[in-house]
Every structure is written in structure tokens, then in C-alpha cells.
Short mmCIF file of N, CA and C in Angstrom, two decimals:
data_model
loop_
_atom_site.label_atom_id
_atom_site.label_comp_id
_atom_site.label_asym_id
_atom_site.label_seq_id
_atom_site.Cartn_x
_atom_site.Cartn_y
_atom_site.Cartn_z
N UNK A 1 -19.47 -132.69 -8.32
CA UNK A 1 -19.76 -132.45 -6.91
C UNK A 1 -18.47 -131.94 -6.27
N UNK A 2 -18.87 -130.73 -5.68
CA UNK A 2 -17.48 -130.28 -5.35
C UNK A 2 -17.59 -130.24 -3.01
N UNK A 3 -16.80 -130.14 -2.64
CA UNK A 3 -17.16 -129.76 -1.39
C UNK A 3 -15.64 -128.90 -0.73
N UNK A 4 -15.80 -127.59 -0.84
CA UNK A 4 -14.87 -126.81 -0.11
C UNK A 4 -15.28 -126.28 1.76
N UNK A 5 -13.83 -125.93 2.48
CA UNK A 5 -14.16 -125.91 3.83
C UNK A 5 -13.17 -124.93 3.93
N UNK A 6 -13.53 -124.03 4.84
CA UNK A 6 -12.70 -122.64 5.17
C UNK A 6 -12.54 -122.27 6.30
N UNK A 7 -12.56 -120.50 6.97
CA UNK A 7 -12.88 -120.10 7.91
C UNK A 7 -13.27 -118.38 7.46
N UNK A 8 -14.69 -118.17 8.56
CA UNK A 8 -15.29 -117.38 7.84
C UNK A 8 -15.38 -116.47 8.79
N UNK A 9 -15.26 -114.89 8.85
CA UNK A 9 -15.62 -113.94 9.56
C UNK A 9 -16.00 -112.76 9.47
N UNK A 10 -16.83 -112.11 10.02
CA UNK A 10 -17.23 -110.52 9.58
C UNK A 10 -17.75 -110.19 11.15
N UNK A 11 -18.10 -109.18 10.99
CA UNK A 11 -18.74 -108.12 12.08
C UNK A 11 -19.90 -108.58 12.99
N UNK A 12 -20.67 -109.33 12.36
CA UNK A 12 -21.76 -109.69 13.08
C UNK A 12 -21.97 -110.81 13.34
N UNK A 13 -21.63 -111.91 12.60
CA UNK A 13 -21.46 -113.49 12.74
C UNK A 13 -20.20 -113.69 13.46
N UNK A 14 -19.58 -112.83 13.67
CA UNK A 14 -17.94 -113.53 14.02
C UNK A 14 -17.38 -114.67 13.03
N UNK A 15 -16.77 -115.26 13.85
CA UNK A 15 -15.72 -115.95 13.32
C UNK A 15 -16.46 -117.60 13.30
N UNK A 16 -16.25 -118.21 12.34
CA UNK A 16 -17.11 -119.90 12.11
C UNK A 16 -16.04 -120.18 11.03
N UNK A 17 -16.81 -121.69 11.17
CA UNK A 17 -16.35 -122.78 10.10
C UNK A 17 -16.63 -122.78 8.77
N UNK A 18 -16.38 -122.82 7.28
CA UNK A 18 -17.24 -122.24 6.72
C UNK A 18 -17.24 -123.80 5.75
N UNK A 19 -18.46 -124.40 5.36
CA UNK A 19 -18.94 -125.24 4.73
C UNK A 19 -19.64 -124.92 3.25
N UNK A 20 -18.97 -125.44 2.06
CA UNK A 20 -19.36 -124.89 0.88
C UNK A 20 -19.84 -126.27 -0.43
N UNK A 21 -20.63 -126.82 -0.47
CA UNK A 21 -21.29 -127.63 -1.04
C UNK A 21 -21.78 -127.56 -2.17
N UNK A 22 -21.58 -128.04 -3.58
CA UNK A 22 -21.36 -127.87 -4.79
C UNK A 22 -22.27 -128.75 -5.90
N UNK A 23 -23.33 -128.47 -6.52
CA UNK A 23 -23.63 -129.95 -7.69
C UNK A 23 -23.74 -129.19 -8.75
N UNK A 24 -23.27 -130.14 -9.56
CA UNK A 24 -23.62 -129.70 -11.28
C UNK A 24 -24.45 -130.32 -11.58
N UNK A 25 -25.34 -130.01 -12.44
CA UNK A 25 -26.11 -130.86 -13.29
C UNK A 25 -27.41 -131.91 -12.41
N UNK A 26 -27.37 -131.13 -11.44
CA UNK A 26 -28.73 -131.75 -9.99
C UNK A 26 -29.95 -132.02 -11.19
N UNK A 27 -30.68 -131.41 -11.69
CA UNK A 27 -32.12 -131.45 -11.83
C UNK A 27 -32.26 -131.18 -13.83
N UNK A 28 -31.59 -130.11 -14.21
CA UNK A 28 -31.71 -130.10 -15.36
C UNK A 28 -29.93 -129.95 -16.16
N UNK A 29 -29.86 -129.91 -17.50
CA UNK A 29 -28.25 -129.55 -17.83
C UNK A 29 -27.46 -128.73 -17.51
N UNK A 30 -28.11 -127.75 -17.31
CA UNK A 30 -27.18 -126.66 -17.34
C UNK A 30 -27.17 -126.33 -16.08
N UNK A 31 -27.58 -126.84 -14.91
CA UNK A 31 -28.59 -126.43 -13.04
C UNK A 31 -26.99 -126.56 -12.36
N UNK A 32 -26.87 -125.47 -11.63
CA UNK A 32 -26.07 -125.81 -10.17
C UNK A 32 -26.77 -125.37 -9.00
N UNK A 33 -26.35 -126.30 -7.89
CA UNK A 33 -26.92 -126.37 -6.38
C UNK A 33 -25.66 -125.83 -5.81
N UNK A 34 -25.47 -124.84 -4.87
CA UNK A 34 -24.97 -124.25 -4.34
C UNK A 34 -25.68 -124.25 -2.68
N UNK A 35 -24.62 -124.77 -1.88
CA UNK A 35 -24.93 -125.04 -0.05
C UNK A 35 -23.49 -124.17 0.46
N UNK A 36 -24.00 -123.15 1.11
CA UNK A 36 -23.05 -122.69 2.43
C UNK A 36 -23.37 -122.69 3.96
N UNK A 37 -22.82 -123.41 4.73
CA UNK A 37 -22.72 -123.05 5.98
C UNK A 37 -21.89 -122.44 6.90
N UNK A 38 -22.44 -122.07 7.84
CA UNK A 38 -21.16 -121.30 8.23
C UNK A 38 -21.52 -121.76 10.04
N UNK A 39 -20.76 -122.59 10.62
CA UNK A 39 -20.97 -123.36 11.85
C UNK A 39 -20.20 -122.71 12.92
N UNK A 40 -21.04 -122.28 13.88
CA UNK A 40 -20.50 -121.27 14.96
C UNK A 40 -21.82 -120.96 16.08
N UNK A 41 -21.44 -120.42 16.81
CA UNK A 41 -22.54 -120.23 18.04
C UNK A 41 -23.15 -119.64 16.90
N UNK A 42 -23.02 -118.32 15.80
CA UNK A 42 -24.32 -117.62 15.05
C UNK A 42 -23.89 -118.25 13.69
N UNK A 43 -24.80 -118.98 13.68
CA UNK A 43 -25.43 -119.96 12.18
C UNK A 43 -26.16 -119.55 11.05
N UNK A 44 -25.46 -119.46 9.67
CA UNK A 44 -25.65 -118.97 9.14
C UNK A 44 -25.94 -120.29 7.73
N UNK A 45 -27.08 -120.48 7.16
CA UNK A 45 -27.20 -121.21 5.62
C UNK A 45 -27.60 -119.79 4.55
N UNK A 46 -27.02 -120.68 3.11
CA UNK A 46 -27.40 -119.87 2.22
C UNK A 46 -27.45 -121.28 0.98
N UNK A 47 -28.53 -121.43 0.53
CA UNK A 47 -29.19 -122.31 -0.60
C UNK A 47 -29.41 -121.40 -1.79
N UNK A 48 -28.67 -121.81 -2.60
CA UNK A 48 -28.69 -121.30 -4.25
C UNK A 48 -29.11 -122.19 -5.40
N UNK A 49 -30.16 -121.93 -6.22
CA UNK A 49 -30.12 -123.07 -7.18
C UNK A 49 -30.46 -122.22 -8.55
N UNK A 50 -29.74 -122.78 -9.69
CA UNK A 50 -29.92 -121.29 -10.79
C UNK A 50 -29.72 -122.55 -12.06
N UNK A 51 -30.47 -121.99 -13.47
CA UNK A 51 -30.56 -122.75 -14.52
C UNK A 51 -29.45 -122.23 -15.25
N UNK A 52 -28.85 -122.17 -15.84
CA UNK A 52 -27.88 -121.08 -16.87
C UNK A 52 -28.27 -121.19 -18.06
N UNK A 53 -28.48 -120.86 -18.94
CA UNK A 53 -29.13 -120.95 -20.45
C UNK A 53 -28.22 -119.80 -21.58
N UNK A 54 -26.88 -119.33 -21.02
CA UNK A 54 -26.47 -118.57 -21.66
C UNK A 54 -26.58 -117.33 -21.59
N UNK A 55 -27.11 -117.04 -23.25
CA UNK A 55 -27.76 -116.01 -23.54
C UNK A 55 -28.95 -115.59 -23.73
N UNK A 56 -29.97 -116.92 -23.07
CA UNK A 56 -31.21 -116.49 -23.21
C UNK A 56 -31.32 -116.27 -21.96
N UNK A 57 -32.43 -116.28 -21.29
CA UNK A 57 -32.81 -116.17 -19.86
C UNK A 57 -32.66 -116.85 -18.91
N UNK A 58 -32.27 -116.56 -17.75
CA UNK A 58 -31.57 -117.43 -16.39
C UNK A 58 -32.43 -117.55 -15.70
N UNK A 59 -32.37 -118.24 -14.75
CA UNK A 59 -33.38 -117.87 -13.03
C UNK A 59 -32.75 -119.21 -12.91
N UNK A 60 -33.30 -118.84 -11.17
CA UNK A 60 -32.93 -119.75 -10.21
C UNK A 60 -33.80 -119.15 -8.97
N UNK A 61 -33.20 -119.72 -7.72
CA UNK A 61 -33.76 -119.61 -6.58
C UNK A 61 -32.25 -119.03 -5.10
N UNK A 62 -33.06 -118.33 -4.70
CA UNK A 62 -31.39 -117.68 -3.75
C UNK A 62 -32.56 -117.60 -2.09
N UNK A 63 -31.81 -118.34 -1.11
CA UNK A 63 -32.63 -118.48 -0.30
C UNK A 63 -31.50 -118.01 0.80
N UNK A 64 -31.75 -117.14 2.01
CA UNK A 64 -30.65 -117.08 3.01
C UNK A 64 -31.40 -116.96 4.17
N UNK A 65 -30.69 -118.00 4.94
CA UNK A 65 -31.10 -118.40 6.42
C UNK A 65 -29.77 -117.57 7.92
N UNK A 66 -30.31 -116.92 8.57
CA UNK A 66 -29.70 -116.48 9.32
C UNK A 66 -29.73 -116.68 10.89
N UNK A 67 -29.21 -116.68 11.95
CA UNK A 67 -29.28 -116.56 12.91
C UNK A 67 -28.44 -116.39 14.15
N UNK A 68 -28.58 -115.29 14.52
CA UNK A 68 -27.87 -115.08 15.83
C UNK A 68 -28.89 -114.31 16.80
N UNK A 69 -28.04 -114.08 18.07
CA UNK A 69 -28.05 -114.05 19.31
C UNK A 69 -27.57 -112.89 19.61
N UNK A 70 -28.22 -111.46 20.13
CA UNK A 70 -27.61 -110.41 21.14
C UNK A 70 -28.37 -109.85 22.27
N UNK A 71 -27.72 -109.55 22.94
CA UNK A 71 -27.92 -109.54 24.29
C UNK A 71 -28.96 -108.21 24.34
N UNK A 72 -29.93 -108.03 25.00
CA UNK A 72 -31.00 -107.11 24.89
C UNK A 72 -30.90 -105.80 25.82
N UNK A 73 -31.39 -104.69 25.29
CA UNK A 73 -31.00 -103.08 25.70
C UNK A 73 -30.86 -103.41 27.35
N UNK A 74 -30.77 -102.72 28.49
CA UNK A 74 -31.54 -102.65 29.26
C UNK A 74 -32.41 -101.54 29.32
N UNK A 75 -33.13 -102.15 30.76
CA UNK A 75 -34.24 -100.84 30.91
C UNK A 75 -34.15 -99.65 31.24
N UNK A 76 -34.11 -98.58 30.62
CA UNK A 76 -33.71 -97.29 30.86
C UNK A 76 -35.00 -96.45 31.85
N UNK A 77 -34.86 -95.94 32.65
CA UNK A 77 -35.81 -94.91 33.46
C UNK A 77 -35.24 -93.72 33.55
N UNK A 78 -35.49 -92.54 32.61
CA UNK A 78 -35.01 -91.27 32.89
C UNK A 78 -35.94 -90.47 33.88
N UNK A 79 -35.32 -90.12 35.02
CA UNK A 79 -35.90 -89.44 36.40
C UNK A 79 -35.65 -88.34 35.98
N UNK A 80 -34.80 -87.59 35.24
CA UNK A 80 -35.45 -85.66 35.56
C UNK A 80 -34.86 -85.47 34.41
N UNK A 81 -35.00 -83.95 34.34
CA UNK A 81 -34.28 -82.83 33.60
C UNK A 81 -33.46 -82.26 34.22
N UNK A 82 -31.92 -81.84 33.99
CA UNK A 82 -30.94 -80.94 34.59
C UNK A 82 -30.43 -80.41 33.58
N UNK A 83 -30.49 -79.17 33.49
CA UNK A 83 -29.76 -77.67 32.99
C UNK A 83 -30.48 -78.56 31.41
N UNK A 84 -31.27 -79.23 30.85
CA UNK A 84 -31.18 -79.32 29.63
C UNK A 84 -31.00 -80.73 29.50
N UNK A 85 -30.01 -81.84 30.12
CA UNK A 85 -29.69 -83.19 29.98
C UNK A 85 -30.59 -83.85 30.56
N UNK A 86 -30.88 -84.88 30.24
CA UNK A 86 -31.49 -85.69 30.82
C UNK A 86 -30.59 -87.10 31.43
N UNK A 87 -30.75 -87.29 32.54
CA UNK A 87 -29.84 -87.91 33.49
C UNK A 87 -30.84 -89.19 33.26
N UNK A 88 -30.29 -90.06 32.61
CA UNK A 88 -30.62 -91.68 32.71
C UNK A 88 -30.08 -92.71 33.81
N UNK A 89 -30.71 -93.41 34.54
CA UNK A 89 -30.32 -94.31 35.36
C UNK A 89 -31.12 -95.87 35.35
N UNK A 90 -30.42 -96.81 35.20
CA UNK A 90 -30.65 -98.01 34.82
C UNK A 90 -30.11 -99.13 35.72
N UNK A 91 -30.63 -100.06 36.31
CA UNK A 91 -30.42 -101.04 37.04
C UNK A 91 -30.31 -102.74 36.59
N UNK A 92 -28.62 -102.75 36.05
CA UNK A 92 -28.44 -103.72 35.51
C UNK A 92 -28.79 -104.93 36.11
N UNK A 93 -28.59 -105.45 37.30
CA UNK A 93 -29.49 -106.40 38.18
C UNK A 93 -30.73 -106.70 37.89
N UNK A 94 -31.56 -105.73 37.63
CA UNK A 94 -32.98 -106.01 37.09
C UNK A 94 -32.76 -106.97 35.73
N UNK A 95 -32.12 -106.50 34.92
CA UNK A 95 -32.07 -106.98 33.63
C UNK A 95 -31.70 -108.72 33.88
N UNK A 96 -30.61 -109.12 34.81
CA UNK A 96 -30.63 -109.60 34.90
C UNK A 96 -31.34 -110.99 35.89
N UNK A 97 -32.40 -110.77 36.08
CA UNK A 97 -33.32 -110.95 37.13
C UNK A 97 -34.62 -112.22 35.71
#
């Protein structure tokens, strides 16, 4: 049983805590359980569980849980055509309403 702790970041999750959870030998001989979390306003699990058998055939199970939060378009109303462009105007107040 192993349990490692980090810090984790990329582009879309930002920056979190990162939680890494470890078993050998859970269910059958050769089985590891594999737990990551990653603890931050955007929460991220990933559950792994795999048989190893060598050189004969493997499997397991790979499960990933995600979730975050972004802030939504606003509402766009394009009123005309000029020379070719189209002039967009949007009323951030609404959005926030």
C-alpha cells in the first residue's frame, strides 16, 4: 500500500493538490488498485484496476471522473451588416441578471 501527495497543474484544471493511492495484490495476485485525486475548486478522480499476467493477457478497468466549472458565452445579438462585417453587440448586465 503505497500513498503519494504532490501538486498538480495543467491548462484546464489549474493548479490542485494531487492525491495518489496505491494497492497491490487487492483482489487477485498479480491486481493493482490505482486512486488519483486531484483536490481544487475543479476536481478531478481517476480509478484504475488492472490484472497483470505477464505474457499472457492483461485487462483491467480505467475509469476517469472529471469536473469543472466555466463561466458561460454571453448573449450575442448581431443588429446589421456594414460594408461586409457584422457588428455584434452584447449586454453583459443581462448575463448577469
Amino acid at each position: 500500500m503505497y500513498l503519494k501527495l504532490g501538486v498538480y497543474y495543467d491548462d484546464v484544471f489549474k493548479s490542485g493538490f494531487l492525491v495518489n493511492y496505491m494497492i497491490k495484490y487487492l483482489l487477485f495476485k498479480n491486481s493493482i488498485f490505482l486512486a488519483d485525486f486531484v483536490l481544487k475548486y475543479n476536481l478531478r478522480r481517476a480509478f484504475n484496476y488492472y490484472i497483470y499476467n505477464g505474457w499472457k493477457l492483461s485487462y483491467g478497468y480505467h475509469l476517469i471522473l472529471n469536473q469543472f466549472t466555466t463561466t458561460p458565452l454571453p448573449p450575442v445579438r448581431c443588429d446589421e451588416l456594414d460594408n461586409g462585417n457584422i457588428k455584434i453587440d452584447f449586454n453583459y448586465w443581462e448575463l448577469m441578471q
